[in-house]
PDB file of C-alpha atoms and ligand atoms in Angstrom:
ATOM      1  CA  UNK A   1       6.107  10.228  -3.200  1.00  0.00           C
ATOM      2  CA  UNK A   2       5.504   7.017  -3.269  1.00  0.00           C
ATOM      3  CA  UNK A   3       5.435   4.261  -0.803  1.00  0.00           C
ATOM      4  CA  UNK A   4       5.300   0.954  -0.724  1.00  0.00           C
ATOM      5  CA  UNK A   5       5.495  -2.302   1.423  1.00  0.00           C
ATOM      6  CA  UNK A   6       9.342  -2.441   2.088  1.00  0.00           C
ATOM      7  CA  UNK A   7       8.856   1.366   4.450  1.00  0.00           C
ATOM      8  CA  UNK A   8       6.317  -1.545   6.988  1.00  0.00           C
ATOM      9  CA  UNK A   9       9.203  -4.240   6.606  1.00  0.00           C
ATOM     10  CA  UNK A  10      10.915  -2.677   9.664  1.00  0.00           C
ATOM     11  CA  UNK A  11       7.411  -2.296  11.448  1.00  0.00           C
ATOM     12  CA  UNK A  12       7.768  -6.456  11.163  1.00  0.00           C
ATOM     13  CA  UNK A  13       4.902  -6.089   8.235  1.00  0.00           C
ATOM     14  CA  UNK A  14       5.508  -8.634   6.073  1.00  0.00           C
ATOM     15  CA  UNK A  15       6.065  -8.002   2.319  1.00  0.00           C
ATOM     16  CA  UNK A  16       4.281  -9.077  -0.550  1.00  0.00           C
ATOM     17  CA  UNK A  17       7.299 -10.609  -3.315  1.00  0.00           C
ATOM     18  CA  UNK A  18      10.562 -11.005  -0.891  1.00  0.00           C
ATOM     19  CA  UNK A  19      11.843 -14.420  -1.119  1.00  0.00           C
ATOM     20  CA  UNK A  20      11.021 -16.301   2.242  1.00  0.00           C
ATOM     21  CA  UNK A  21       9.513 -13.864   4.061  1.00  0.00           C
ATOM     22  CA  UNK A  22       7.002 -12.255   1.604  1.00  0.00           C
ATOM     23  CA  UNK A  23       3.293 -13.078   1.068  1.00  0.00           C
ATOM     24  CA  UNK A  24       2.902 -13.810  -1.740  1.00  0.00           C
ATOM     25  CA  UNK A  25       6.158 -16.020  -1.248  1.00  0.00           C
ATOM     26  CA  UNK A  26       3.749 -18.461   0.952  1.00  0.00           C
ATOM     27  CA  UNK A  27       0.356 -17.925  -1.093  1.00  0.00           C
ATOM     28  CA  UNK A  28      -0.892 -17.699  -4.574  1.00  0.00           C
ATOM     29  CA  UNK A  29      -2.413 -14.344  -4.605  1.00  0.00           C
ATOM     30  CA  UNK A  30      -4.788 -15.125  -7.149  1.00  0.00           C
ATOM     31  CA  UNK A  31      -6.379 -17.517  -4.635  1.00  0.00           C
ATOM     32  CA  UNK A  32      -6.481 -14.507  -2.136  1.00  0.00           C
ATOM     33  CA  UNK A  33      -6.402 -11.474  -3.895  1.00  0.00           C
ATOM     34  CA  UNK A  34      -8.636 -11.518  -6.448  1.00  0.00           C
ATOM     35  CA  UNK A  35     -12.673 -10.677  -6.832  1.00  0.00           C
ATOM     36  CA  UNK A  36     -13.133 -14.373  -8.179  1.00  0.00           C
ATOM     37  CA  UNK A  37     -11.421 -15.998  -4.899  1.00  0.00           C
ATOM     38  CA  UNK A  38     -13.591 -13.775  -2.621  1.00  0.00           C
ATOM     39  CA  UNK A  39     -16.348 -15.200  -4.346  1.00  0.00           C
ATOM     40  CA  UNK A  40     -15.281 -18.981  -4.483  1.00  0.00           C
ATOM     41  CA  UNK A  41     -13.880 -18.876  -0.946  1.00  0.00           C
ATOM     42  CA  UNK A  42     -15.353 -16.454   0.462  1.00  0.00           C
ATOM     43  CA  UNK A  43     -14.416 -17.844   4.539  1.00  0.00           C
ATOM     44  CA  UNK A  44     -10.733 -18.196   3.185  1.00  0.00           C
ATOM     45  CA  UNK A  45     -10.410 -14.966   2.204  1.00  0.00           C
ATOM     46  CA  UNK A  46     -11.473 -13.062   5.339  1.00  0.00           C
ATOM     47  CA  UNK A  47      -9.691 -16.180   7.266  1.00  0.00           C
ATOM     48  CA  UNK A  48      -6.244 -14.272   5.429  1.00  0.00           C
ATOM     49  CA  UNK A  49      -7.384 -10.484   5.934  1.00  0.00           C
ATOM     50  CA  UNK A  50      -8.135 -11.334   9.852  1.00  0.00           C
ATOM     51  CA  UNK A  51      -5.072 -12.665   9.864  1.00  0.00           C
ATOM     52  CA  UNK A  52      -2.947  -9.578   8.220  1.00  0.00           C
ATOM     53  CA  UNK A  53      -5.391  -7.149   9.944  1.00  0.00           C
ATOM     54  CA  UNK A  54      -4.122  -8.887  13.687  1.00  0.00           C
ATOM     55  CA  UNK A  55      -1.256  -8.360  12.325  1.00  0.00           C
ATOM     56  CA  UNK A  56      -0.720  -5.086  11.078  1.00  0.00           C
ATOM     57  CA  UNK A  57      -2.843  -3.705  13.938  1.00  0.00           C
ATOM     58  CA  UNK A  58      -0.056  -5.279  16.121  1.00  0.00           C
ATOM     59  CA  UNK A  59       2.584  -3.333  14.042  1.00  0.00           C
ATOM     60  CA  UNK A  60       3.573   0.903  15.013  1.00  0.00           C
ATOM     61  CA  UNK A  61       5.379   2.796  13.185  1.00  0.00           C
ATOM     62  CA  UNK A  62       8.980   2.739  12.430  1.00  0.00           C
ATOM     63  CA  UNK A  63      11.561   5.307  12.061  1.00  0.00           C
ATOM     64  CA  UNK A  64      10.840   5.936   8.334  1.00  0.00           C
ATOM     65  CA  UNK A  65       6.726   6.222   8.680  1.00  0.00           C
ATOM     66  CA  UNK A  66       7.582   9.141  11.320  1.00  0.00           C
ATOM     67  CA  UNK A  67      10.291  10.365   9.310  1.00  0.00           C
ATOM     68  CA  UNK A  68       8.076  11.263   6.294  1.00  0.00           C
ATOM     69  CA  UNK A  69       5.260  12.766   8.593  1.00  0.00           C
ATOM     70  CA  UNK A  70       7.873  15.520  10.026  1.00  0.00           C
ATOM     71  CA  UNK A  71       9.091  15.979   6.530  1.00  0.00           C
ATOM     72  CA  UNK A  72       5.988  17.439   5.642  1.00  0.00           C
ATOM     73  CA  UNK A  73       6.319  20.161   7.170  1.00  0.00           C
ATOM     74  CA  UNK A  74       9.610  20.925   6.135  1.00  0.00           C
ATOM     75  CA  UNK A  75       8.245  21.737   2.830  1.00  0.00           C
ATOM     76  CA  UNK A  76       6.475  23.605   1.150  1.00  0.00           C
ATOM     77  CA  UNK A  77       4.130  20.786  -0.720  1.00  0.00           C
ATOM     78  CA  UNK A  78       4.567  16.749   0.627  1.00  0.00           C
ATOM     79  CA  UNK A  79       1.731  14.300  -1.382  1.00  0.00           C
ATOM     80  CA  UNK A  80       2.542  11.434  -0.009  1.00  0.00           C
ATOM     81  CA  UNK A  81       0.760   8.214  -2.212  1.00  0.00           C
ATOM     82  CA  UNK A  82       0.852   5.058  -0.275  1.00  0.00           C
ATOM     83  CA  UNK A  83       0.109   1.693  -1.935  1.00  0.00           C
ATOM     84  CA  UNK A  84       0.271  -0.011   1.593  1.00  0.00           C
ATOM     85  CA  UNK A  85      -3.109  -0.566   3.357  1.00  0.00           C
ATOM     86  CA  UNK A  86      -2.027  -1.041   6.667  1.00  0.00           C
ATOM     87  CA  UNK A  87      -2.286   3.062   8.133  1.00  0.00           C
ATOM     88  CA  UNK A  88       1.061   3.836   9.110  1.00  0.00           C
ATOM     89  CA  UNK A  89       1.363   6.360   7.427  1.00  0.00           C
ATOM     90  CA  UNK A  90      -2.061   8.011   9.580  1.00  0.00           C
ATOM     91  CA  UNK A  91      -0.712   6.541  12.690  1.00  0.00           C
ATOM     92  CA  UNK A  92       2.860   8.527  12.293  1.00  0.00           C
ATOM     93  CA  UNK A  93       0.983  11.092  12.037  1.00  0.00           C
ATOM     94  CA  UNK A  94       0.969  11.912   8.001  1.00  0.00           C
ATOM     95  CA  UNK A  95      -2.412  13.931   6.700  1.00  0.00           C
ATOM     96  CA  UNK A  96      -4.049  13.213   3.433  1.00  0.00           C
ATOM     97  CA  UNK A  97      -2.674  10.105   2.881  1.00  0.00           C
ATOM     98  CA  UNK A  98      -3.630   8.866  -0.453  1.00  0.00           C
ATOM     99  CA  UNK A  99      -4.552   5.072  -0.153  1.00  0.00           C
ATOM    100  CA  UNK A 100      -3.601   3.551  -3.556  1.00  0.00           C
ATOM    101  CA  UNK A 101      -4.620   0.173  -3.182  1.00  0.00           C
ATOM    102  CA  UNK A 102      -7.538   1.070  -0.300  1.00  0.00           C
ATOM    103  CA  UNK A 103      -7.305   0.053   3.644  1.00  0.00           C
ATOM    104  CA  UNK A 104      -7.106  -2.994   4.987  1.00  0.00           C
ATOM    105  CA  UNK A 105      -9.036  -1.573   7.823  1.00  0.00           C
ATOM    106  CA  UNK A 106     -12.453  -1.082   6.007  1.00  0.00           C
ATOM    107  CA  UNK A 107     -15.273  -3.580   5.098  1.00  0.00           C
ATOM    108  CA  UNK A 108     -16.737  -2.805   1.986  1.00  0.00           C
ATOM    109  CA  UNK A 109     -20.036  -4.439   0.541  1.00  0.00           C
ATOM    110  CA  UNK A 110     -19.585  -6.087  -2.058  1.00  0.00           C
ATOM    111  CA  UNK A 111     -21.764  -5.585  -4.755  1.00  0.00           C
ATOM    112  CA  UNK A 112     -22.408  -1.623  -3.833  1.00  0.00           C
ATOM    113  CA  UNK A 113     -18.736  -0.868  -2.835  1.00  0.00           C
ATOM    114  CA  UNK A 114     -19.894   1.104   0.140  1.00  0.00           C
ATOM    115  CA  UNK A 115     -18.453   1.089   3.621  1.00  0.00           C
ATOM    116  CA  UNK A 116     -20.268  -0.516   5.979  1.00  0.00           C
ATOM    117  CA  UNK A 117     -20.410  -1.236   9.583  1.00  0.00           C
ATOM    118  CA  UNK A 118     -20.992  -5.248  10.450  1.00  0.00           C
ATOM    119  CA  UNK A 119     -20.294  -7.524  12.401  1.00  0.00           C
ATOM    120  CA  UNK A 120     -16.700  -8.100  12.549  1.00  0.00           C
ATOM    121  CA  UNK A 121     -17.077 -11.570  14.180  1.00  0.00           C
ATOM    122  CA  UNK A 122     -19.235 -13.321  11.556  1.00  0.00           C
ATOM    123  CA  UNK A 123     -17.135 -15.592   9.228  1.00  0.00           C
ATOM    124  CA  UNK A 124     -18.284 -13.708   5.927  1.00  0.00           C
ATOM    125  CA  UNK A 125     -19.746 -10.008   7.615  1.00  0.00           C
ATOM    126  CA  UNK A 126     -23.086  -9.177   5.025  1.00  0.00           C
ATOM    127  CA  UNK A 127     -24.079  -5.890   4.511  1.00  0.00           C
ATOM    128  CA  UNK A 128     -26.934  -4.164   6.474  1.00  0.00           C
ATOM    129  CA  UNK A 129     -27.745  -2.308   3.367  1.00  0.00           C
ATOM    130  CA  UNK A 130     -28.106  -5.095   0.998  1.00  0.00           C
ATOM    131  CA  UNK A 131     -27.440  -8.544   2.350  1.00  0.00           C
ATOM    132  CA  UNK A 132     -24.891  -9.056   0.260  1.00  0.00           C
ATOM    133  CA  UNK A 133     -21.496 -10.338   1.294  1.00  0.00           C
ATOM    134  CA  UNK A 134     -19.142  -7.307   2.808  1.00  0.00           C
ATOM    135  CA  UNK A 135     -15.578  -7.682   1.631  1.00  0.00           C
ATOM    136  CA  UNK A 136     -11.997  -5.702   2.475  1.00  0.00           C
ATOM    137  CA  UNK A 137     -11.472  -2.684   1.578  1.00  0.00           C
ATOM    138  CA  UNK A 138      -8.783  -3.403  -0.390  1.00  0.00           C
ATOM    139  CA  UNK A 139      -7.995  -3.368  -4.043  1.00  0.00           C
ATOM    140  CA  UNK A 140      -8.325  -6.539  -5.779  1.00  0.00           C
ATOM    141  CA  UNK A 141      -5.664  -7.824  -8.892  1.00  0.00           C
ATOM    142  CA  UNK A 142      -8.053  -7.137 -11.855  1.00  0.00           C
ATOM    143  CA  UNK A 143      -9.857  -4.348 -10.053  1.00  0.00           C
ATOM    144  CA  UNK A 144      -9.725  -0.115 -10.770  1.00  0.00           C
ATOM    145  CA  UNK A 145      -8.132   1.836  -8.414  1.00  0.00           C
ATOM    146  CA  UNK A 146     -10.200   4.329  -7.032  1.00  0.00           C
ATOM    147  CA  UNK A 147     -10.569   7.486  -9.097  1.00  0.00           C
ATOM    148  CA  UNK A 148     -10.408  10.047  -7.487  1.00  0.00           C
ATOM    149  CA  UNK A 149      -6.665   7.738  -5.786  1.00  0.00           C
ATOM    150  CA  UNK A 150      -5.699   7.694  -9.034  1.00  0.00           C
ATOM    151  CA  UNK A 151      -6.494  10.974 -10.206  1.00  0.00           C
ATOM    152  CA  UNK A 152      -4.967  12.476  -7.442  1.00  0.00           C
ATOM    153  CA  UNK A 153      -1.487  10.765  -7.428  1.00  0.00           C
ATOM    154  CA  UNK A 154      -0.891  11.443 -11.354  1.00  0.00           C
ATOM    155  CA  UNK A 155      -1.451  15.159 -10.918  1.00  0.00           C
ATOM    156  CA  UNK A 156       0.985  15.436  -8.113  1.00  0.00           C
ATOM    157  CA  UNK A 157       3.277  13.534  -9.938  1.00  0.00           C
ATOM    158  CA  UNK A 158       3.373  15.912 -12.840  1.00  0.00           C
ATOM    159  CA  UNK A 159       3.695  18.707 -10.809  1.00  0.00           C
ATOM    160  CA  UNK A 160       6.221  17.862  -8.435  1.00  0.00           C
ATOM    161  CA  UNK A 161       9.706  18.683  -8.663  1.00  0.00           C
ATOM    162  CA  UNK A 162      10.985  15.891  -6.435  1.00  0.00           C
ATOM    163  CA  UNK A 163      10.157  12.253  -6.193  1.00  0.00           C
ATOM    164  CA  UNK A 164      10.730   9.868  -3.721  1.00  0.00           C
ATOM    165  CA  UNK A 165       9.631   5.650  -4.475  1.00  0.00           C
ATOM    166  CA  UNK A 166      10.064   4.155  -0.973  1.00  0.00           C
ATOM    167  CA  UNK A 167      10.210   0.597  -0.436  1.00  0.00           C
ATOM    168  CA  UNK A 168       8.469  -0.713  -3.775  1.00  0.00           C
ATOM    169  CA  UNK A 169       9.634  -2.936  -6.303  1.00  0.00           C
ATOM    170  CA  UNK A 170       8.059  -0.721  -8.678  1.00  0.00           C
ATOM    171  CA  UNK A 171       6.502  -4.252 -10.043  1.00  0.00           C
ATOM    172  CA  UNK A 172       2.380  -3.222 -10.018  1.00  0.00           C
ATOM    173  CA  UNK A 173       0.864  -0.421 -12.225  1.00  0.00           C
ATOM    174  CA  UNK A 174      -0.324   1.873 -12.342  1.00  0.00           C
ATOM    175  CA  UNK A 175       1.456   2.655  -9.342  1.00  0.00           C
ATOM    176  CA  UNK A 176       4.784   1.908 -10.392  1.00  0.00           C
ATOM    177  CA  UNK A 177       3.958   4.479 -13.677  1.00  0.00           C
ATOM    178  CA  UNK A 178       4.029   7.511 -11.443  1.00  0.00           C
ATOM    179  CA  UNK A 179       8.165   8.065 -10.825  1.00  0.00           C
ATOM    180  CA  UNK A 180       8.121   7.571 -15.429  1.00  0.00           C
ATOM    181  CA  UNK A 181       4.840  10.312 -15.253  1.00  0.00           C
ATOM    182  CA  UNK A 182       7.018  12.720 -12.725  1.00  0.00           C
ATOM    183  CA  UNK A 183      10.394  12.487 -14.744  1.00  0.00           C
ATOM    184  CA  UNK A 184       8.751  12.920 -17.296  1.00  0.00           C
ATOM    185  CA  UNK A 185       7.421  16.275 -16.325  1.00  0.00           C
ATOM    186  CA  UNK A 186      10.768  17.421 -15.605  1.00  0.00           C
ATOM    187  CA  UNK A 187      11.473  16.348 -11.288  1.00  0.00           C
ATOM    188  CA  UNK A 188      13.888  14.735 -10.042  1.00  0.00           C
ATOM    189  CA  UNK A 189      13.145  10.991  -8.872  1.00  0.00           C
ATOM    190  CA  UNK A 190      14.774   8.846  -6.068  1.00  0.00           C
ATOM    191  CA  UNK A 191      14.285   5.325  -4.919  1.00  0.00           C
ATOM    192  CA  UNK A 192      15.324   4.322  -1.668  1.00  0.00           C
ATOM    193  CA  UNK A 193      15.683   0.403  -1.626  1.00  0.00           C
ATOM    194  CA  UNK A 194      17.522  -2.190  -0.600  1.00  0.00           C
ATOM    195  CA  UNK A 195      17.701  -3.798  -3.616  1.00  0.00           C
ATOM    196  CA  UNK A 196      17.620  -1.944  -7.153  1.00  0.00           C
ATOM    197  CA  UNK A 197      14.854  -2.709  -8.670  1.00  0.00           C
ATOM    198  CA  UNK A 198      13.788  -2.753 -12.672  1.00  0.00           C
ATOM    199  CA  UNK A 199      13.148   1.199 -12.886  1.00  0.00           C
ATOM    200  CA  UNK A 200      16.790   1.645 -11.065  1.00  0.00           C
ATOM    201  CA  UNK A 201      18.146   3.275 -14.294  1.00  0.00           C
ATOM    202  CA  UNK A 202      15.455   5.452 -14.577  1.00  0.00           C
ATOM    203  CA  UNK A 203      16.322   6.916 -11.479  1.00  0.00           C
ATOM    204  CA  UNK A 204      18.513  10.151 -10.429  1.00  0.00           C
ATOM    205  CA  UNK A 205      19.133   8.314  -7.699  1.00  0.00           C
ATOM    206  CA  UNK A 206      19.190   5.558  -5.709  1.00  0.00           C
ATOM    207  CA  UNK A 207      19.498   5.378  -2.599  1.00  0.00           C
ATOM    208  CA  UNK A 208      20.083   1.916  -1.439  1.00  0.00           C
ATOM    209  CA  UNK A 209      19.364   1.824   2.440  1.00  0.00           C
ATOM    210  CA  UNK A 210      16.353   0.830   4.494  1.00  0.00           C
ATOM    211  CA  UNK A 211      13.612   3.324   4.581  1.00  0.00           C
ATOM    212  CA  UNK A 212      13.739   3.417   8.877  1.00  0.00           C
ATOM    213  CA  UNK A 213      17.543   5.071   8.612  1.00  0.00           C
ATOM    214  CA  UNK A 214      17.335   6.900   4.758  1.00  0.00           C
ATOM    215  CA  UNK A 215      14.849   8.822   5.499  1.00  0.00           C
ATOM    216  CA  UNK A 216      15.583   9.753   9.054  1.00  0.00           C
ATOM    217  CA  UNK A 217      18.856  10.823   7.617  1.00  0.00           C
ATOM    218  CA  UNK A 218      17.132  13.000   4.851  1.00  0.00           C
ATOM    219  CA  UNK A 219      14.909  15.137   7.312  1.00  0.00           C
ATOM    220  CA  UNK A 220      18.314  15.557  10.302  1.00  0.00           C
ATOM    221  CA  UNK A 221      19.725  16.653   6.586  1.00  0.00           C
ATOM    222  CA  UNK A 222      17.538  18.869   5.687  1.00  0.00           C
TER     223      UNK A 222
HETATM  224  P1  LIG B 301       6.542  -5.590  -2.375  1.00  0.00           P
HETATM  225  O1  LIG B 301       6.695  -6.798  -1.450  1.00  0.00           O
HETATM  226  O2  LIG B 301       6.672  -5.882  -3.618  1.00  0.00           O
HETATM  227  O3  LIG B 301       8.269  -4.912  -3.153  1.00  0.00           O
HETATM  228  C1  LIG B 301       8.519  -4.858  -1.419  1.00  0.00           C
HETATM  229  C2  LIG B 301      10.143  -3.942  -1.796  1.00  0.00           C
HETATM  230  O4  LIG B 301      10.397  -3.013  -0.598  1.00  0.00           O
HETATM  231  C3  LIG B 301      11.371  -4.310  -2.151  1.00  0.00           C
HETATM  232  O5  LIG B 301      11.389  -4.018  -3.338  1.00  0.00           O
HETATM  233  C4  LIG B 301      11.970  -4.783  -1.278  1.00  0.00           C
HETATM  234  O6  LIG B 301      13.289  -4.740  -1.630  1.00  0.00           O
HETATM  235  C5  LIG B 301      11.799  -2.966  -0.211  1.00  0.00           C
HETATM  236  N1  LIG B 301      11.816  -3.134   1.376  1.00  0.00           N
HETATM  237  C6  LIG B 301      11.756  -4.549   1.623  1.00  0.00           C
HETATM  238  N2  LIG B 301      12.886  -3.393   3.041  1.00  0.00           N
HETATM  239  C7  LIG B 301      12.504  -2.987   3.082  1.00  0.00           C
HETATM  240  C8  LIG B 301      12.985  -1.278   3.901  1.00  0.00           C
HETATM  241  N3  LIG B 301      13.694  -1.360   5.096  1.00  0.00           N
HETATM  242  N4  LIG B 301      12.920  -0.098   3.501  1.00  0.00           N
HETATM  243  C9  LIG B 301      13.016   0.054   2.126  1.00  0.00           C
HETATM  244  N5  LIG B 301      12.545  -0.465   0.728  1.00  0.00           N
HETATM  245  C10 LIG B 301      12.634  -2.406   1.506  1.00  0.00           C
HETATM  246  O7  LIG B 301       5.772  -4.520  -2.139  1.00  0.00           O
HETATM  247  P2  LIG B 301       5.361  -3.413  -3.163  1.00  0.00           P
HETATM  248  O8  LIG B 301       6.186  -2.764  -3.970  1.00  0.00           O
HETATM  249  O9  LIG B 301       4.235  -2.264  -2.283  1.00  0.00           O
HETATM  250  O10 LIG B 301      -0.825  -4.671  -4.600  1.00  0.00           O
HETATM  251  O11 LIG B 301       3.771  -4.377  -4.147  1.00  0.00           O
HETATM  252  C11 LIG B 301       3.435  -3.892  -5.067  1.00  0.00           C
HETATM  253  C12 LIG B 301       1.601  -3.873  -4.526  1.00  0.00           C
HETATM  254  O12 LIG B 301       1.670  -5.317  -4.667  1.00  0.00           O
HETATM  255  C13 LIG B 301       0.925  -3.662  -3.072  1.00  0.00           C
HETATM  256  O13 LIG B 301       0.170  -2.782  -3.081  1.00  0.00           O
HETATM  257  C14 LIG B 301      -0.058  -5.380  -3.630  1.00  0.00           C
HETATM  258  C15 LIG B 301       1.348  -5.991  -4.321  1.00  0.00           C
HETATM  259  O14 LIG B 301       0.012  -7.049  -5.092  1.00  0.00           O
HETATM  260  C16 LIG B 301      -2.436  -4.714  -4.103  1.00  0.00           C
HETATM  261  O15 LIG B 301      -2.585  -5.947  -2.916  1.00  0.00           O
HETATM  262  C17 LIG B 301      -3.314  -4.020  -5.337  1.00  0.00           C
HETATM  263 ZN1  LIG B 302     -24.572  -3.683   0.340  1.00  0.00          ZN
END
């Protein structure tokens, strides 16, 4: 299964593209979530990510996250791929979460790419190993998905019997391609989203509901 920002919406974490409330409706992603933006104004990018970190740190997993953690013990095998960087699945008890777009709480050296421990208070932290700027450990536009995440996710999509796409606008590839790979490999595919997405016609089932109510109902019914 694949989750997107929609599953964290009921935890109070803004999505990206929803009009009014979405992050991208207020900020231009090209100004904040690209390597060039970071090199152009690292302090601005850090201010934005620190604001998002605080927002996410105050959020709690909602019944949708909890239901997915419970679901793992009710089915033979569950692979949870998330585009979210908020750790809410892990905090709800999900194990082996594949973080397709990294994790907002990680700090990485901009040059070496490794996770580093650095001075969290500095306006732009520097790598203790090589002195380069440190960046948030999330995948930015134009960057590659971590190879292990990519390979594990597409392998699971090819092998699964049922693929759930939950709380994502299905606009960002390669993540949005997972459902298509699962479908082509013979899986049943379902979308859980109050608003139909551009891939809706491809899904066998569409549950037009919030994740926080649809997922507990699915777990209840099993
Ligand atoms: P979006 O903001 O694009 O889409 C959020 C989706 O969640 C929308 O389709 C909403 O209809 C749906 N939604 C809202 N509330 C919901 C709820 N309570 N239950 C279920 N669904 C709900 O966010 P993503 O699809 O996650 O990438 O965006 C994908 C990627 O684009 C993000 O990971 C990020 C962004 O650029 C990077 O940062 C690399
Ligand atoms: Zn370094």
